[in-house]
Every structure is written in C-alpha cells, then in structure tokens.
Amino acid sequence: MADEVVEGLKTKFGDAIKDVYEKSRRRTYITVDAARLPDIAEYCYKDLGCRFQICTGMHLEHGFEILYHFAMDRADRIINLRVILDLEKPSIESIARRVPAAEWIEREMWELLGIEFRNHPDMRHLLLTDDWLEGNYPLRRDWKDWRGGEHDTSE
C-alpha cells in the first residue's frame, strides 16, 4: 500500500517529492517541497482519505523541520509529510483552509517556535498570553526566559 501511495504522489507531484524513507511497514516519511506542501496535504486528506493527526515542529541547527502526520486508518499506515524551513525566517503556507484540523496546531507552532503560517484563517494566541513578548519562542533551541528570575513550577 505504501508503494502505491508513494508512486501516486510522485506521479502527481513530480519534483515536489524530494525524498522517501520507509521507517517501517506502517510508517513512511516523505520530504516535500515546502511550496507544494498545501497541495500535497490536501491530496492526502481529500483524495487519499487520510486523517490528519497532528503536525510537529523542531528547531534544528540548520532550520526548522515540520512533520505533518496523516493516518491511513484502513491500511494501518502513517504518512508523514516533512518540510524543512529557513532558520532565519521560518515561513510556510498554512494548510488550515484545506485541512481544517490543522488550524490549532499551526497556531501552537507559531506561538512556541515562531513559524509563520501564511494565510492562516485565525492566527491569534492559543497558549500564550496576549501580552507575551513578540519574538520570544519557548520551544526554540536558543530560548531564554525573558521575565528573568526563578520560577515556581510546582503548580
């Protein structure tokens, strides 16, 4: 089943499919061109009938990695679409208008990692307060608590 999905993606999206890594029978990672990610995500969601699970982001030394996790429930497979974004100005087109379940997680990644999701339908704070210092992203590797002092985390 994974081979059919990968071949279908390669046929439909050509050069936008950069790399394929099959970690196991159930999990495939597909690195895609960030500019084509919205089209590819929509295809997985609408045409392949995948269920959007979540997306995860990581601040790496060379950029930001986002993994969009799609479940093919009937086939017992997870398709992970992977993009790498620029380290200095991480930005990508939002998939939330095409895959509505992505709306909250994109907001969370914007707040915590500082990734810009262009054309997001409702980009406002989700977890952090509205007075949170702009440009201060707690999940970045270089984050330093801007409030200073020690904090009681026992609550």
JSON list of C-alpha atoms in Angstrom, two decimals, residues 3 43 60 126:
[
{"chain": "A", "resi": 3, "resn": "ASP", "atom": "CA", "xyz": [4.43, 1.86, -2.53]},
{"chain": "A", "resi": 43, "resn": "TYR", "atom": "CA", "xyz": [-4.38, 15.43, -1.77]},
{"chain": "A", "resi": 60, "resn": "LEU", "atom": "CA", "xyz": [17.24, 22.09, 14.27]},
{"chain": "A", "resi": 126, "resn": "LEU", "atom": "CA", "xyz": [-3.73, 29.89, 21.72]}
]
